[in-house]
Coordinates of C-alpha atoms and ligand atoms in Angstrom, one line a residue:
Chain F
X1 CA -87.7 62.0 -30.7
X2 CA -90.4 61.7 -28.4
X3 CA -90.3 63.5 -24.8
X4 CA -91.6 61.9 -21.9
X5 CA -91.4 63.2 -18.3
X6 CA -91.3 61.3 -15.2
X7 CA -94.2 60.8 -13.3
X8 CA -95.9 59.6 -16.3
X9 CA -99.8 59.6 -16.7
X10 CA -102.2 57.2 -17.7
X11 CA -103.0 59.1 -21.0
X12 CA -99.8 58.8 -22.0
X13 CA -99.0 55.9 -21.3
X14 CA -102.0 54.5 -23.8
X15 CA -100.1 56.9 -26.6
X16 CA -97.0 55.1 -26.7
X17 CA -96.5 52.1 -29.2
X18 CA -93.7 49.4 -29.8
X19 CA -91.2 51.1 -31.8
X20 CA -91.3 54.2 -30.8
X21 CA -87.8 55.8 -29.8
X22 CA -88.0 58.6 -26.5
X23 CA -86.0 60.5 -24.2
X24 CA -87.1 60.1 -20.5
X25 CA -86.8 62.8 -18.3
X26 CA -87.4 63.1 -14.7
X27 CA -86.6 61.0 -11.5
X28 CA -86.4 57.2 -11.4
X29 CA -85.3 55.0 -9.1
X30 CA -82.6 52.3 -10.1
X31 CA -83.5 48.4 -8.6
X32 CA -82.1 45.0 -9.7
X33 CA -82.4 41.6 -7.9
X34 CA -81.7 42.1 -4.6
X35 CA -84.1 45.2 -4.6
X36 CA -87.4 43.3 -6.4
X37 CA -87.1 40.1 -4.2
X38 CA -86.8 42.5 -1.0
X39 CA -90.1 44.6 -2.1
X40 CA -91.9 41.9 -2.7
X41 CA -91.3 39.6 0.6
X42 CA -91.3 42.6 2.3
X43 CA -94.5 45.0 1.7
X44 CA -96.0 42.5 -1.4
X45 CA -96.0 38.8 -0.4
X46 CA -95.3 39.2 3.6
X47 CA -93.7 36.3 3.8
X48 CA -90.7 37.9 6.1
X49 CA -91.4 41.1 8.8
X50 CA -89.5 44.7 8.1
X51 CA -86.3 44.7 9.6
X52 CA -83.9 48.0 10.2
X53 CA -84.8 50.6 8.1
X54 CA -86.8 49.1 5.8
X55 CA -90.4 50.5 6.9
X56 CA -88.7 53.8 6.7
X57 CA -87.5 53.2 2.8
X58 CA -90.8 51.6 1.5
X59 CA -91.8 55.1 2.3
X60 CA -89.5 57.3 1.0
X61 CA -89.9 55.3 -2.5
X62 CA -93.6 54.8 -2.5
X63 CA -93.9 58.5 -4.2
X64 CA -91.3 58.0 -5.7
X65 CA -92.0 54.6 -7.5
X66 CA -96.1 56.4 -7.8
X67 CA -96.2 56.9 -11.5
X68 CA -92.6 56.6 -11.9
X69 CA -90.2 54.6 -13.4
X70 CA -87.7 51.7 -11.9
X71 CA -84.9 51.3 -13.5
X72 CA -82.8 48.0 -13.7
X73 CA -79.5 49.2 -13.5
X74 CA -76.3 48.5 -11.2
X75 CA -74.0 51.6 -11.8
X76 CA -70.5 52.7 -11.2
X77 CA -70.9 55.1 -9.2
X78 CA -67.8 57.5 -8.0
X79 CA -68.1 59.4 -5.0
X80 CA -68.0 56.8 -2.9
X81 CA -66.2 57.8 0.3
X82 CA -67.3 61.3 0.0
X83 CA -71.1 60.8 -0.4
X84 CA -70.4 63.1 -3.2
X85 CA -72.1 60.7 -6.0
X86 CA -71.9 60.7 -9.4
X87 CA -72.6 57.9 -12.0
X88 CA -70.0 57.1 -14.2
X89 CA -70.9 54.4 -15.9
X90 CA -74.9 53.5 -15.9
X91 CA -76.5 50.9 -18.8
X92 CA -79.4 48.8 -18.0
X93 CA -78.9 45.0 -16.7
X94 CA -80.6 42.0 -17.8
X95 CA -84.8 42.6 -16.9
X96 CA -86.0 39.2 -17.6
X97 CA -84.3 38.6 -14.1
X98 CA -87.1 40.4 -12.1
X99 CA -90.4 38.4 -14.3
X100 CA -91.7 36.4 -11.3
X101 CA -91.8 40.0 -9.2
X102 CA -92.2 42.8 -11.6
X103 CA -95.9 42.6 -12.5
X104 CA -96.8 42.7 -8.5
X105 CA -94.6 45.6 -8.3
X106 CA -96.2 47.3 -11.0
X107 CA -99.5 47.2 -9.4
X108 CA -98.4 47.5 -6.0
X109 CA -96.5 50.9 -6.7
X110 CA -98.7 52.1 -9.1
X111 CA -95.3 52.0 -11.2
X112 CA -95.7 53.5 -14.6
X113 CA -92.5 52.7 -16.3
X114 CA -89.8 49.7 -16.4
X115 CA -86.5 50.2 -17.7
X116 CA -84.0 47.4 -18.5
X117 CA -82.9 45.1 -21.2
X118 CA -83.7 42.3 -22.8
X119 CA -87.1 43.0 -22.5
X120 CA -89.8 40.7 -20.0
X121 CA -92.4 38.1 -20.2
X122 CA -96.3 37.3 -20.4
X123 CA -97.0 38.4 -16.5
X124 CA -95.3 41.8 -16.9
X125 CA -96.7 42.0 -20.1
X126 CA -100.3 41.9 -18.6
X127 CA -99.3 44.0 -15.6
X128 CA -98.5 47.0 -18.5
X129 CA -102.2 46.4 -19.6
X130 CA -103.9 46.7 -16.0
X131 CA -101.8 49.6 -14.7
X132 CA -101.2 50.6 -17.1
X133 CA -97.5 51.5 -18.2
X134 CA -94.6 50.2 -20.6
X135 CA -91.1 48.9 -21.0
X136 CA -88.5 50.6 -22.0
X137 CA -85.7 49.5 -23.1
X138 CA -82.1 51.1 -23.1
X139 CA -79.3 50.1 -24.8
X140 CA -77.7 47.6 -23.0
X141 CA -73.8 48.1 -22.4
X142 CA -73.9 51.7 -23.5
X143 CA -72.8 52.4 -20.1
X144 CA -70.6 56.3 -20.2
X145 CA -73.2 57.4 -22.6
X146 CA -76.2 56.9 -20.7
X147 CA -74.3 58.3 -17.5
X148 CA -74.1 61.8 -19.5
X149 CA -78.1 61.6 -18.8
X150 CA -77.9 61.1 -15.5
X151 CA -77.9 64.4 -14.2
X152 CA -77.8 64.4 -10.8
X153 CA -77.8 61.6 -7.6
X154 CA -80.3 62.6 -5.4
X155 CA -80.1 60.0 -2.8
X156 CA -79.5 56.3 -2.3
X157 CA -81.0 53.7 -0.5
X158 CA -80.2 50.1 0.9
X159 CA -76.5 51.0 -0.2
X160 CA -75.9 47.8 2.5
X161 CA -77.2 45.2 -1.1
X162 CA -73.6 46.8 -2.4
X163 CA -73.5 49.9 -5.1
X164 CA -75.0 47.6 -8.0
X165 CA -78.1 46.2 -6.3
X166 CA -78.5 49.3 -4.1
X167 CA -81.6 51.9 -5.0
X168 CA -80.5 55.0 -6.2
X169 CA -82.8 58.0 -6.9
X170 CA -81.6 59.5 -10.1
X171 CA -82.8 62.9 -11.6
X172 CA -82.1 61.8 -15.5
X173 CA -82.3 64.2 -18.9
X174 CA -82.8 63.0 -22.3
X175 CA -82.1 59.2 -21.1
X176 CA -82.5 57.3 -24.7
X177 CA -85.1 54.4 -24.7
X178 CA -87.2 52.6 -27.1
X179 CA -90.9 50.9 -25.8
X180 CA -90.3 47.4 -26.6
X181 CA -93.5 46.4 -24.5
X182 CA -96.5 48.5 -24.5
X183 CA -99.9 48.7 -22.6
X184 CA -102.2 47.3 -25.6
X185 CA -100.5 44.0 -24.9
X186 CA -98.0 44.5 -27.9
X187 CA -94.3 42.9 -27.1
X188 CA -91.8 43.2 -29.8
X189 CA -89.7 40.6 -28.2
X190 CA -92.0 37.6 -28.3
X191 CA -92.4 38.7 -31.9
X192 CA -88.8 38.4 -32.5
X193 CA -88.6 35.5 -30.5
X194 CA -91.2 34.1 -32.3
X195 CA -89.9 34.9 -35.9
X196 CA -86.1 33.5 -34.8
X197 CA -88.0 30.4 -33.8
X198 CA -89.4 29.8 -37.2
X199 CA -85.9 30.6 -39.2
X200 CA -84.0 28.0 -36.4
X201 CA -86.8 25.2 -37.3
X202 CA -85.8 25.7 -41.2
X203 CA -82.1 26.3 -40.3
X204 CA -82.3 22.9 -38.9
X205 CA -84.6 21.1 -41.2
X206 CA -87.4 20.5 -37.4
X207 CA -90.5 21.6 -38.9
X208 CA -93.7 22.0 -36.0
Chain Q
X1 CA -37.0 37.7 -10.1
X2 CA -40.6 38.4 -10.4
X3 CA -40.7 42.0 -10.6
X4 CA -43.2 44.3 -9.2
X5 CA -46.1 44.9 -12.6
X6 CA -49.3 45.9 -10.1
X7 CA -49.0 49.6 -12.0
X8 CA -49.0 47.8 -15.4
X9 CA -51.7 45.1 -14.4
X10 CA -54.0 48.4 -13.4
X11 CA -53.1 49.7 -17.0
X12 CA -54.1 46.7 -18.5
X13 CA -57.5 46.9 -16.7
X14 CA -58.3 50.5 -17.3
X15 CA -57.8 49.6 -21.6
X16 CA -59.8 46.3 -21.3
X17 CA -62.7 48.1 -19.6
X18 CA -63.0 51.7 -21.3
X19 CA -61.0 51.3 -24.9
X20 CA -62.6 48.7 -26.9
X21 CA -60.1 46.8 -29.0
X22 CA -59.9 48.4 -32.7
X23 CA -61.1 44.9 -34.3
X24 CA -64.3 44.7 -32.4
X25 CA -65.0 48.4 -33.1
X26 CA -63.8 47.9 -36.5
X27 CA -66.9 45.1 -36.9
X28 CA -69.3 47.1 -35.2
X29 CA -69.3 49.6 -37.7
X30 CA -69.5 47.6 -40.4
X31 CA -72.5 46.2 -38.6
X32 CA -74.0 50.0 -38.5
X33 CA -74.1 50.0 -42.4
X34 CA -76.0 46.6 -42.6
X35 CA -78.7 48.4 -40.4
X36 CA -81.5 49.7 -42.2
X37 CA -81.5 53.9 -42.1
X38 CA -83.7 54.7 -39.4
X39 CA -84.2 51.6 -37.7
X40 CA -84.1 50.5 -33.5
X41 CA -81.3 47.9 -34.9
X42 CA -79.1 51.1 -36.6
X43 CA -80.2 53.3 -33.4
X44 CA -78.8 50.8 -30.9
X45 CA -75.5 50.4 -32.7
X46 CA -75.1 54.1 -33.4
X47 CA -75.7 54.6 -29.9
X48 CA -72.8 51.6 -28.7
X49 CA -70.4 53.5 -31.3
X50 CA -70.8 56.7 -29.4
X51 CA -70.6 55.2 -26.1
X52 CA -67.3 53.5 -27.3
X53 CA -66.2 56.8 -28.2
X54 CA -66.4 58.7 -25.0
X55 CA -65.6 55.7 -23.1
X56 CA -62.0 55.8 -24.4
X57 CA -62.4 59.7 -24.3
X58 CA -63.1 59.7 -20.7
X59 CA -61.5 56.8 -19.2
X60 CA -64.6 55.5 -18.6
X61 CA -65.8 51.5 -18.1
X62 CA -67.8 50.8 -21.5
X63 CA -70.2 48.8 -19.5
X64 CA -71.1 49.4 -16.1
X65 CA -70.7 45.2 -15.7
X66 CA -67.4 45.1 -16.0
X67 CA -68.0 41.3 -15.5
X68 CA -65.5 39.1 -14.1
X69 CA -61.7 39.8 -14.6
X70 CA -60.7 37.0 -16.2
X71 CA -57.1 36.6 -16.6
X72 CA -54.8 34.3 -18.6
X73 CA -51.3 34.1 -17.4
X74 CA -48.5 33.0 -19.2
X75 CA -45.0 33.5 -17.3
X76 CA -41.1 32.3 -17.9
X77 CA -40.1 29.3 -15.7
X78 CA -39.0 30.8 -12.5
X79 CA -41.4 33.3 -12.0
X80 CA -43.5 33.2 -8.9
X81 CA -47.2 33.0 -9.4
X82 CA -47.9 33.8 -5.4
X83 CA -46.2 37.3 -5.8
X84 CA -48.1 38.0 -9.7
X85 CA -51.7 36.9 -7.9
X86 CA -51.1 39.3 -5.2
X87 CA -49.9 42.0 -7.4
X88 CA -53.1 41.0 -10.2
X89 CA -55.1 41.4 -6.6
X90 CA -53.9 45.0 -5.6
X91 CA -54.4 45.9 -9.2
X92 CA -57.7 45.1 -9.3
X93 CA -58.5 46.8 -6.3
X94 CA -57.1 49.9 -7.6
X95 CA -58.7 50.0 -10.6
X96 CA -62.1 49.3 -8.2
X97 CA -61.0 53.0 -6.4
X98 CA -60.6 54.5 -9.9
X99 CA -64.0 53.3 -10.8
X100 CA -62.9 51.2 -13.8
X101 CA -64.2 48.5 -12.4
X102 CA -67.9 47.9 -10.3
X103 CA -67.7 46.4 -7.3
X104 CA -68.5 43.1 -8.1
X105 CA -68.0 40.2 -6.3
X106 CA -71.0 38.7 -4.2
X107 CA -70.3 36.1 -1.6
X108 CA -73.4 33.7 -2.4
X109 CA -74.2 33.1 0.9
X110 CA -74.1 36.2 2.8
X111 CA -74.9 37.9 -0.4
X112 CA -72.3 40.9 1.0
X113 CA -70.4 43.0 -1.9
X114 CA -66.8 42.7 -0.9
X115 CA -66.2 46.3 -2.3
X116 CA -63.1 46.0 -3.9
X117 CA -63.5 43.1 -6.2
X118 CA -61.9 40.2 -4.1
X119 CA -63.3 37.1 -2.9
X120 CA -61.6 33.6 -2.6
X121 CA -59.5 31.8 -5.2
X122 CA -61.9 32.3 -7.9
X123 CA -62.5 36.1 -7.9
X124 CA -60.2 37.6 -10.0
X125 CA -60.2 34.3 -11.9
X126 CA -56.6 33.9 -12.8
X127 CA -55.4 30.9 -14.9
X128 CA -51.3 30.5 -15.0
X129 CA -49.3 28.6 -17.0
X130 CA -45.2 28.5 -17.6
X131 CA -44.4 29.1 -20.9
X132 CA -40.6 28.9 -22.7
X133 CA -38.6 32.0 -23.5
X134 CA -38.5 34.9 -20.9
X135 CA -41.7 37.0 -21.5
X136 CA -44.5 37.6 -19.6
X137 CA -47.8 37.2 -21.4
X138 CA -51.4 38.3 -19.8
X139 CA -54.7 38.0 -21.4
X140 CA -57.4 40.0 -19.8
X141 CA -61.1 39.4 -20.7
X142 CA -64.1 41.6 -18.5
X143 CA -66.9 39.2 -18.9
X144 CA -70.3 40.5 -17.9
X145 CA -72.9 38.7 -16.8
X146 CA -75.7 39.7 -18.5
X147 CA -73.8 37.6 -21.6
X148 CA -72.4 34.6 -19.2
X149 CA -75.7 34.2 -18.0
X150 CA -76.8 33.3 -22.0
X151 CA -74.2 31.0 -22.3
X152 CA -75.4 27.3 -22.7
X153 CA -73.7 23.0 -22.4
X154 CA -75.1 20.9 -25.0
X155 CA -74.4 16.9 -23.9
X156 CA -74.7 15.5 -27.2
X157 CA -76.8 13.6 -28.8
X158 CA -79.3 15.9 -28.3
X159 CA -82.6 14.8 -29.1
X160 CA -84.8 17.6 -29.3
X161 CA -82.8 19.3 -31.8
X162 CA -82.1 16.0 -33.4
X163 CA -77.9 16.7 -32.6
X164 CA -75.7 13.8 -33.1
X165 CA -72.3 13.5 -32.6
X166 CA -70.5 15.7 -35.5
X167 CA -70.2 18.9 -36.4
X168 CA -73.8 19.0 -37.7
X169 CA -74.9 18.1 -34.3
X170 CA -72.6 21.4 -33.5
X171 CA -73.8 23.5 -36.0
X172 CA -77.7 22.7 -34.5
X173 CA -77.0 23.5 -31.1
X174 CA -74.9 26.2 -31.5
X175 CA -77.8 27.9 -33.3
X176 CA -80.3 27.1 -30.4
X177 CA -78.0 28.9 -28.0
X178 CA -77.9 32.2 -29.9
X179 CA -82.0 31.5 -30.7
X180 CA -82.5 31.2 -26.7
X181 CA -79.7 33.9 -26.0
X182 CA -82.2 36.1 -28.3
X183 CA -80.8 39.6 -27.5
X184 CA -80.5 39.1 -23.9
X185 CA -76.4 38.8 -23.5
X186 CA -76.4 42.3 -25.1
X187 CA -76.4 41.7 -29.0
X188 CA -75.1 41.4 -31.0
X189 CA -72.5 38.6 -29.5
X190 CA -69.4 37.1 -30.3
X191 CA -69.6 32.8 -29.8
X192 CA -67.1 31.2 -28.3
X193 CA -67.6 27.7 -28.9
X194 CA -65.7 24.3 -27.5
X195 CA -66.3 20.9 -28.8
X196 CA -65.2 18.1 -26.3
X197 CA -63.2 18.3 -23.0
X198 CA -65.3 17.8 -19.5
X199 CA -67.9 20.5 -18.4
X200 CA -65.0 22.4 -16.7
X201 CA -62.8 22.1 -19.6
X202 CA -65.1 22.9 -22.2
X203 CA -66.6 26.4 -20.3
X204 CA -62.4 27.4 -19.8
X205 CA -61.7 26.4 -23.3
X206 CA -64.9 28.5 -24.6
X207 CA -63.4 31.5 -23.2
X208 CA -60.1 30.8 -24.2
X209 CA -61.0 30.6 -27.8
X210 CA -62.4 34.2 -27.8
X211 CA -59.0 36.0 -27.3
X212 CA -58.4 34.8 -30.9
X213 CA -59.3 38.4 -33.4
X214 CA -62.2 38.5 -34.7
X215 CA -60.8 38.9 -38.3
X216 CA -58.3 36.1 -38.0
X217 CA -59.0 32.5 -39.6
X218 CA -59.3 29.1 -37.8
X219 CA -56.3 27.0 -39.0
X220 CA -58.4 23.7 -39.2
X221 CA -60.2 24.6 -42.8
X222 CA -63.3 22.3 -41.4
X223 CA -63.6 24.7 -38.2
X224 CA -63.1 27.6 -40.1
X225 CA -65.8 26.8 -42.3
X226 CA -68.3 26.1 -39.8
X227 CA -67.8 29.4 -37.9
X228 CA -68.2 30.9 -41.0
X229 CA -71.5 29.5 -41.5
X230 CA -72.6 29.6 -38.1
X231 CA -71.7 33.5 -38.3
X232 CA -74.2 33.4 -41.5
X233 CA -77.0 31.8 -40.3
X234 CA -76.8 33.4 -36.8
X235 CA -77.5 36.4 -38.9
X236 CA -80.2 35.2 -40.4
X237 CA -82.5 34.7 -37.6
X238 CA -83.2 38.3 -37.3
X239 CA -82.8 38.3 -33.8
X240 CA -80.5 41.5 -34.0
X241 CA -78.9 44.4 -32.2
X242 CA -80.2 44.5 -28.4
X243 CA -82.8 42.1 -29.7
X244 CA -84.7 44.6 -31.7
X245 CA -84.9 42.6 -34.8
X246 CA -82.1 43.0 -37.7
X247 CA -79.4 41.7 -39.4
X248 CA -76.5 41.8 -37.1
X249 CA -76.8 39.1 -34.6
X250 CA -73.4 38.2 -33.9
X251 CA -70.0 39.3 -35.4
X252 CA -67.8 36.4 -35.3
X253 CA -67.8 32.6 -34.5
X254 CA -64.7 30.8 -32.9
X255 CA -64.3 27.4 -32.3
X256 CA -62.0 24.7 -30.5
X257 CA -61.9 21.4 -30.2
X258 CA -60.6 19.3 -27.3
X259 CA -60.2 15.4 -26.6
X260 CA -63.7 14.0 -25.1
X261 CA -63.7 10.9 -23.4
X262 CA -65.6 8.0 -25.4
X263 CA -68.5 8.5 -23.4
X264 CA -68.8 12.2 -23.8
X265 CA -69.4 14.7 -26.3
X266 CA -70.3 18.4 -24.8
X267 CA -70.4 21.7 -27.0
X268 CA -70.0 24.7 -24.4
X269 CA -71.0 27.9 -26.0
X270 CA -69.6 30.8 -24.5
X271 CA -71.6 34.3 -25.4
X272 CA -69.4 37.6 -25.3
X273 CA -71.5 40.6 -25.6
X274 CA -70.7 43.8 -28.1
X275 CA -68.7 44.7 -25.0
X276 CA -65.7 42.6 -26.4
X277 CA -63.5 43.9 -23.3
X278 CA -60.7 41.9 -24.3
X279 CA -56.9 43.0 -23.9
X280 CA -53.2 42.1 -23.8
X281 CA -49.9 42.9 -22.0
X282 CA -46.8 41.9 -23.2
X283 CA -43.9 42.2 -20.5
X284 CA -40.2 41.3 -21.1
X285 CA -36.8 42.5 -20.2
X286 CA -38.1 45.3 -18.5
X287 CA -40.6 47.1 -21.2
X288 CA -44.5 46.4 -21.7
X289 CA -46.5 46.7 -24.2
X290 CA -50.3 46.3 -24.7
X291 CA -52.3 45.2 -27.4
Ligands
SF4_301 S1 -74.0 41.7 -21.5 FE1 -72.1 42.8 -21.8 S2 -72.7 44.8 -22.6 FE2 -74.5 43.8 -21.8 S3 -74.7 44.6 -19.7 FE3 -73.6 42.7 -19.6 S4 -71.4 43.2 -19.7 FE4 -72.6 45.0 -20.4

């Protein structure tokens, strides 16, 4: 199975095709709801000022997210009281969530790769062409297993959104993926999507 | 007389979120050898296999959503369901500490994380009923959100999918929820499905049906012929595992039927990922057992 290491480069990035089964390695930075609406009000859109620390965060994560990889996760995390983290339990959530910000993200950031479930629409899907960079998607609900790849916690940030929607900066090993979306435009969900549609209409005798 | 159960309430949450019940693991690897060698379908359910594995190994959650705690009370006359919430409450809360359960309720205003799992009447969701004989019965279900967030009301008729008011009209809408679903509640899913009742009777319903096993047959020979069927053709839209094309879309169909009023006629469909984190505790005359 394909390696790739986090930051990723352009070059690639173009290499990498629908289908095609990896093992990311590297740091990424986990970031859900709360995380993508805050970004983009905040530093994207404007449309509300930077309160408390959050200056201070955008630019911690701004290397961080630079060729990197978000991933759209809300762990169980252990540790808690101690500061001593440690994920326990770490599968992807639902991506198709974060569509309306995720492409503006992309470009913003210069983010390379998104990791989630479910897969994402036609704006993210053109967002992988310009930046370029992919999705990945993990296997949703295989929560212990993919919190073996997780090897360390290096940090966490906004921990006020609560543990799930908080961003945590995760140093991960052999974290098992497979590009459902890739930068030539390719999406292996509309496909499907696409393909279910037509069995439903015979299935139900509705013909287009 | 309502005896203190908080330590077997946190046992009961520990096996419904890290030890997947032995029919629902029993399906998913069946579902491995439909899989074609090689394929992302085979890949995802080989990987969900292993992560059941060490789950149970490690006394881990399954899923990191560990959803909402759902529980389905059923106690002796007499018993007092004040005292079992609070104990259901402390339990759950505990098993937050252990980490078998994310912190995971949101107030939806403030948008705070409580931290431990509590918030208002609804969070645990606790349903109690008085049953005859003297044992205690609890139903546990960890429903994530990823899957409730796929689950769909049909009002019937139903134009667009030309659904009328029978159990064709079921059959067609029931499809289109697992066709919109596609593989986003975590495929491949288990339908729980409720024909009549009100909105709010038809979602509780939905849920309820899904404690039934998955190998276990409907007693009405009409419904358990349609959720054979809809199991079939579900299949067949290819919408598989995680959404990555294949031939396991869903592993089992259950359906219910309640009283509508004349005016109504809703079909709820309630989607339960893989993550089938559903478990029982039986408790009487002092000694528990789970299931
Ligand atoms: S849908 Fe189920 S398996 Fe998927 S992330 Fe949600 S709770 Fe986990």
């Amino acid at each position: 199975m394909r390696q790739i290491t986090i930051p990723i480069s352009d070059e690639v990035i173009r290499s990498l095709k629908v289908g095609d089964p990896v093992l990311l390695n590297g740091v990424m930075v986990t970031g859900r709801d709360a995380v993508h609406k805050w970004l983009v009000e905040t530093f994207i859109y404007k449309t509300r000022p930077p309160q408390g620390d959050d200056l201070e965060v955008y630019e911690a994560i701004k290397p961080l997210l630079n060729g990197g990889g978000i991933y759209h996760c809300g762990p169980v995390v252990a540790g808690l009281d101690t500061k001593d983290y440690r994920f326990v339990a770490a599968g992807p959530t639902t991506s198709s969530r974060e569509e309306p910000y995720q492409g503006d993200v992309m470009r913003h950031f210069n983010l390379k790769g998104v990791i989630g479930k479910g897969g994402m629409g036609a704006k993210t899907l053109q967002a992988c062409q310009e930046v370029p960079g992919v999705y990945f998607h993990a296997i949703g609900g295989a929560a212990s297993w993919i919190a073996q790849s997780v090897q360390r916690v290096l940090g966490v940030y906004k921990l006020d959104f609560g543990v799930p929607e908080a961003m945590w900066v995760i140093e991960v090993k052999d974290f098992p993926a497979v590009v459902t979306m890739d930068a030539h435009g390719q999406s292996q969900h509309a496909v499907i999507e696409e393909r279910s549609r037509q069995v439903l209409e015979q299935l139900i005798g509705l013909g287009r | 007389m309502t005896p203190d159960l908080t330590p077997q309430f946190l046992e009961l949450i520990r096996l419904a979120a890290t030890d997947l019940p032995p029919d629902v693991e029993a399906a998913l690897r069946q579902a491995v050898e439909q899989e074609e060698p090689g394929s992302a379908a085979r890949g995802a359910l080989e990987t969900i296999l292993k992560n059941v594995e060490l789950s149970r190994a490690n006394q881990t959650p399954i899923c990191q959503d560990t959803g909402t705690p759902i529980f389905y009370v059923y106690h002796p006359e007499g018993w007092s369901t004040r005292k079992l919430r609070q104990q259901i409450e402390e339990a759950v809360v505990q098993a937050t500490q252990k980490s078998y359960l994310r912190p995971n309720s949101v107030d939806s205003l403030s948008g705070k994380n409580s931290g431990n799992n509590l918030g208002g009447n609804y969070f645990p969701t606790i349903h109690f009923e008085e049953v005859e004989g003297d044992a205690l019965t609890v139903d546990l279900m960890l429903k994530g959100g990823g899957c409730e967030n796929v689950g769909a009301q049909y009002s019937l008729p139903y134009n667009t999918l030309k659904a009328g008011r029978d159990l064709e009209g079921v059959r067609r809408v029931v499809l289109d929820a697992v066709h919109q679903a596609q593989g986003q509640g975590c495929a491949p899913g288990i339908l729980g499905v409720a024909i009549g009742g009100d909105r709010g009777s038809g979602y509780y319903a939905s849920k309820e049906v899904l404690f039934r096993r998955l190998d276990d047959e409907n007693e009405n020979p009409e419904l358990a012929h349609l959720e054979k069927r809809l199991t079939e053709e579900a299949n067949q839209l290819g919408i598989g595992p995680m959404g990555f094309g294949g031939k396991t879309t869903v592993l089992g169909t259950k359906i219910t039927a309640l009283n509508r009023l004349p005016a109504s006629y809703f079909v709820t469909v309630s989607y339960m990922c893989w993550a089938y984190r559903r478990r029982r505790m039986v408790w009487q005359d002092g000694n528990v057992s789970f299931e």
